[in-house]
Structure formats: C-alpha cells, structure tokens
Amino acid sequence: MARTLVLLRHAKAEPERDLGDAQRPLAAKGRRQAAALGPALADAVGAVDLALVSSALRTTETFKLLAGGVAVREQTVVDDLYVAGPREVLALLRGVPESTGTALVVGHEPTISHLASMLHDDADDLALQVSLGVPTATACILTLRTGWRELDRSTAHLTRLLRPEH
C-alpha cells in the first residue's frame, strides 16, 4: 500500500498581542492561504484519511478552512502537537493505523521542516529548501517507503513542497 505524509505549517496568523501564542487567530491573508490549500492538496494527494491537528487556534482554523476543499475522512485535535518536536511527532505518526494511506499533520515551525528533513532520504534541492524552514501555509509532501510503525530517519522521500497562490 502506498502511503503519503503531508506535513503542513499553519497559515499566516495574527501577532500574539494579549491573546497568548496558542490563541492567535489567522490573519486575513492566512484565511485566504488556508482556503486555497484545500483544493491544492486535493489535486496533489487526493483524499486525506487521517488529519492530526495541533490544538492552537491558528492550526485548527487552518484545518477547518482547508477541509472545505479536500475530503478528510477522520480528524483528531492533538494537544501535544502544539509543543511537540520532530521526535514526538514521529512517535505519534508511528501509531497511525497501517490502513491509513494519507495522513496530514497541521503543526508549527520549526517542527514541520525539521521532521520533513529528518524523514527525507535525499540531499537534493528540496532537502536544502526545508532545511532553511518552511513559510506559512506550506505543505511538505512525502512518500513513505515503510509502514507507519517503521517510520524513521530517511525512510520517506520528499516529493514536493506545496504552497498555493494566495
């Protein structure tokens, strides 16, 4: 079974101000970015079997807007994704059911780019791009060479960075 992992940095958020970081909403630009992500993601990977979404407001808003343009079979808001580093997200992904063809993680930098770099099996131009970090509303699309339980360093191939026009 072919497996695809999409690591997505949330769309552009408002500055922190008095709200606190976890409660930052999307900016107007971020809402446009997130709405454009759904159809672009559907074109790139088809339906999403499982979405794991950080509990921060900007990630849940990103997910809700993108889900209007792509079929998502199951979603879970995961509090730990808000503060998780690459290894913690990797551990979470190892628990994804083996029947899952496409999983989406909606999270934060620098975790998204670091995990994409760690999983990628090549030292190509895409590796260089993600090593520098990814902008808001950018999806790292990886094809897995293993099952979810065996996912580890260099066991996936970063096939594309998706950042729709907005």
PDB file of C-alpha atoms in Angstrom, residues 17-110:
ATOM      1  CA  ARG A  17      -0.645  40.674  21.408  1.00  0.00           C
ATOM      2  CA  ASP A  18      -2.557  39.962  24.644  1.00  0.00           C
ATOM      3  CA  LEU A  19      -4.092  36.704  23.450  1.00  0.00           C
ATOM      4  CA  GLY A  20      -1.160  34.419  24.132  1.00  0.00           C
ATOM      5  CA  ASP A  21       0.528  32.368  21.444  1.00  0.00           C
ATOM      6  CA  ALA A  22      -1.891  29.416  21.494  1.00  0.00           C
ATOM      7  CA  GLN A  23      -4.887  31.706  20.902  1.00  0.00           C
ATOM      8  CA  ARG A  24      -3.526  33.616  17.901  1.00  0.00           C
ATOM      9  CA  PRO A  25      -6.167  33.560  15.129  1.00  0.00           C
ATOM     10  CA  LEU A  26      -5.443  33.525  11.427  1.00  0.00           C
ATOM     11  CA  ALA A  27      -4.836  36.848   9.728  1.00  0.00           C
ATOM     12  CA  ALA A  28      -6.908  37.756   6.658  1.00  0.00           C
ATOM     13  CA  LYS A  29      -4.004  36.567   4.488  1.00  0.00           C
ATOM     14  CA  GLY A  30      -3.936  33.321   6.459  1.00  0.00           C
ATOM     15  CA  ARG A  31      -7.618  32.694   5.827  1.00  0.00           C
ATOM     16  CA  ARG A  32      -7.011  33.120   2.092  1.00  0.00           C
ATOM     17  CA  GLN A  33      -3.973  30.820   2.269  1.00  0.00           C
ATOM     18  CA  ALA A  34      -5.863  28.110   4.143  1.00  0.00           C
ATOM     19  CA  ALA A  35      -8.860  28.232   1.806  1.00  0.00           C
ATOM     20  CA  ALA A  36      -6.521  27.836  -1.192  1.00  0.00           C
ATOM     21  CA  LEU A  37      -4.755  24.882   0.431  1.00  0.00           C
ATOM     22  CA  GLY A  38      -7.748  22.534   0.337  1.00  0.00           C
ATOM     23  CA  PRO A  39      -8.191  22.271  -3.440  1.00  0.00           C
ATOM     24  CA  ALA A  40      -4.411  22.314  -3.987  1.00  0.00           C
ATOM     25  CA  LEU A  41      -3.961  19.467  -1.515  1.00  0.00           C
ATOM     26  CA  ALA A  42      -6.818  17.518  -3.112  1.00  0.00           C
ATOM     27  CA  ASP A  43      -5.103  17.869  -6.503  1.00  0.00           C
ATOM     28  CA  ALA A  44      -1.751  16.799  -5.059  1.00  0.00           C
ATOM     29  CA  VAL A  45      -2.709  13.823  -2.867  1.00  0.00           C
ATOM     30  CA  GLY A  46      -6.438  13.158  -3.209  1.00  0.00           C
ATOM     31  CA  ALA A  47      -8.415  12.475  -0.036  1.00  0.00           C
ATOM     32  CA  VAL A  48      -6.828  12.544   3.411  1.00  0.00           C
ATOM     33  CA  ASP A  49      -7.527   9.508   5.576  1.00  0.00           C
ATOM     34  CA  LEU A  50      -6.374  10.988   8.886  1.00  0.00           C
ATOM     35  CA  ALA A  51      -5.595  14.554   9.950  1.00  0.00           C
ATOM     36  CA  LEU A  52      -3.701  15.253  13.169  1.00  0.00           C
ATOM     37  CA  VAL A  53      -4.124  18.915  14.092  1.00  0.00           C
ATOM     38  CA  SER A  54      -2.385  20.957  16.781  1.00  0.00           C
ATOM     39  CA  SER A  55      -4.793  22.469  19.311  1.00  0.00           C
ATOM     40  CA  ALA A  56      -3.536  26.030  18.730  1.00  0.00           C
ATOM     41  CA  LEU A  57      -6.240  28.286  17.301  1.00  0.00           C
ATOM     42  CA  ARG A  58      -4.288  29.103  14.120  1.00  0.00           C
ATOM     43  CA  THR A  59      -3.844  25.407  13.276  1.00  0.00           C
ATOM     44  CA  THR A  60      -7.464  24.458  13.930  1.00  0.00           C
ATOM     45  CA  GLU A  61      -8.616  27.415  11.830  1.00  0.00           C
ATOM     46  CA  THR A  62      -6.185  26.442   9.052  1.00  0.00           C
ATOM     47  CA  PHE A  63      -7.558  22.908   9.083  1.00  0.00           C
ATOM     48  CA  LYS A  64     -11.225  23.977   9.051  1.00  0.00           C
ATOM     49  CA  LEU A  65     -10.672  26.235   6.052  1.00  0.00           C
ATOM     50  CA  LEU A  66      -8.610  23.750   4.050  1.00  0.00           C
ATOM     51  CA  ALA A  67     -11.055  20.926   4.819  1.00  0.00           C
ATOM     52  CA  GLY A  68     -13.628  22.806   2.748  1.00  0.00           C
ATOM     53  CA  GLY A  69     -11.634  21.872  -0.362  1.00  0.00           C
ATOM     54  CA  VAL A  70     -10.331  18.369   0.358  1.00  0.00           C
ATOM     55  CA  ALA A  71     -12.058  15.229   1.643  1.00  0.00           C
ATOM     56  CA  VAL A  72     -10.834  14.306   5.133  1.00  0.00           C
ATOM     57  CA  ARG A  73     -12.121  11.011   6.485  1.00  0.00           C
ATOM     58  CA  GLU A  74     -11.031  11.430  10.113  1.00  0.00           C
ATOM     59  CA  GLN A  75      -9.532  14.244  12.143  1.00  0.00           C
ATOM     60  CA  THR A  76      -8.102  14.491  15.632  1.00  0.00           C
ATOM     61  CA  VAL A  77      -7.009  17.590  17.507  1.00  0.00           C
ATOM     62  CA  VAL A  78      -3.846  16.677  19.420  1.00  0.00           C
ATOM     63  CA  ASP A  79      -2.878  18.986  22.284  1.00  0.00           C
ATOM     64  CA  ASP A  80       0.705  17.667  22.320  1.00  0.00           C
ATOM     65  CA  LEU A  81       1.322  18.813  18.723  1.00  0.00           C
ATOM     66  CA  TYR A  82       1.399  22.430  19.913  1.00  0.00           C
ATOM     67  CA  VAL A  83       4.712  21.909  21.751  1.00  0.00           C
ATOM     68  CA  ALA A  84       5.968  18.714  20.076  1.00  0.00           C
ATOM     69  CA  GLY A  85       9.350  18.494  18.457  1.00  0.00           C
ATOM     70  CA  PRO A  86      10.150  16.290  15.461  1.00  0.00           C
ATOM     71  CA  ARG A  87      10.792  13.150  17.530  1.00  0.00           C
ATOM     72  CA  GLU A  88       7.472  13.494  19.388  1.00  0.00           C
ATOM     73  CA  VAL A  89       5.569  13.928  16.125  1.00  0.00           C
ATOM     74  CA  LEU A  90       7.427  10.932  14.687  1.00  0.00           C
ATOM     75  CA  ALA A  91       6.348   8.855  17.704  1.00  0.00           C
ATOM     76  CA  LEU A  92       2.753   9.975  17.142  1.00  0.00           C
ATOM     77  CA  LEU A  93       2.954   9.023  13.451  1.00  0.00           C
ATOM     78  CA  ARG A  94       4.231   5.552  14.342  1.00  0.00           C
ATOM     79  CA  GLY A  95       0.842   4.996  15.981  1.00  0.00           C
ATOM     80  CA  VAL A  96      -1.137   5.789  12.828  1.00  0.00           C
ATOM     81  CA  PRO A  97      -3.180   2.745  11.723  1.00  0.00           C
ATOM     82  CA  GLU A  98      -1.455   0.787   8.962  1.00  0.00           C
ATOM     83  CA  SER A  99      -4.651   1.039   6.888  1.00  0.00           C
ATOM     84  CA  THR A 100      -4.094   4.812   6.584  1.00  0.00           C
ATOM     85  CA  GLY A 101      -2.995   5.760   3.086  1.00  0.00           C
ATOM     86  CA  THR A 102      -2.623   9.529   3.545  1.00  0.00           C
ATOM     87  CA  ALA A 103      -2.003  11.308   6.833  1.00  0.00           C
ATOM     88  CA  LEU A 104      -1.886  15.063   7.339  1.00  0.00           C
ATOM     89  CA  VAL A 105      -0.207  16.830  10.258  1.00  0.00           C
ATOM     90  CA  VAL A 106      -1.109  20.501  10.747  1.00  0.00           C
ATOM     91  CA  GLY A 107       1.522  21.983  13.010  1.00  0.00           C
ATOM     92  CA  HIS A 108       4.209  24.553  13.650  1.00  0.00           C
ATOM     93  CA  GLU A 109       7.716  25.592  12.742  1.00  0.00           C
ATOM     94  CA  PRO A 110      10.428  24.576  13.214  1.00  0.00           C
TER      95      PRO A 110
END
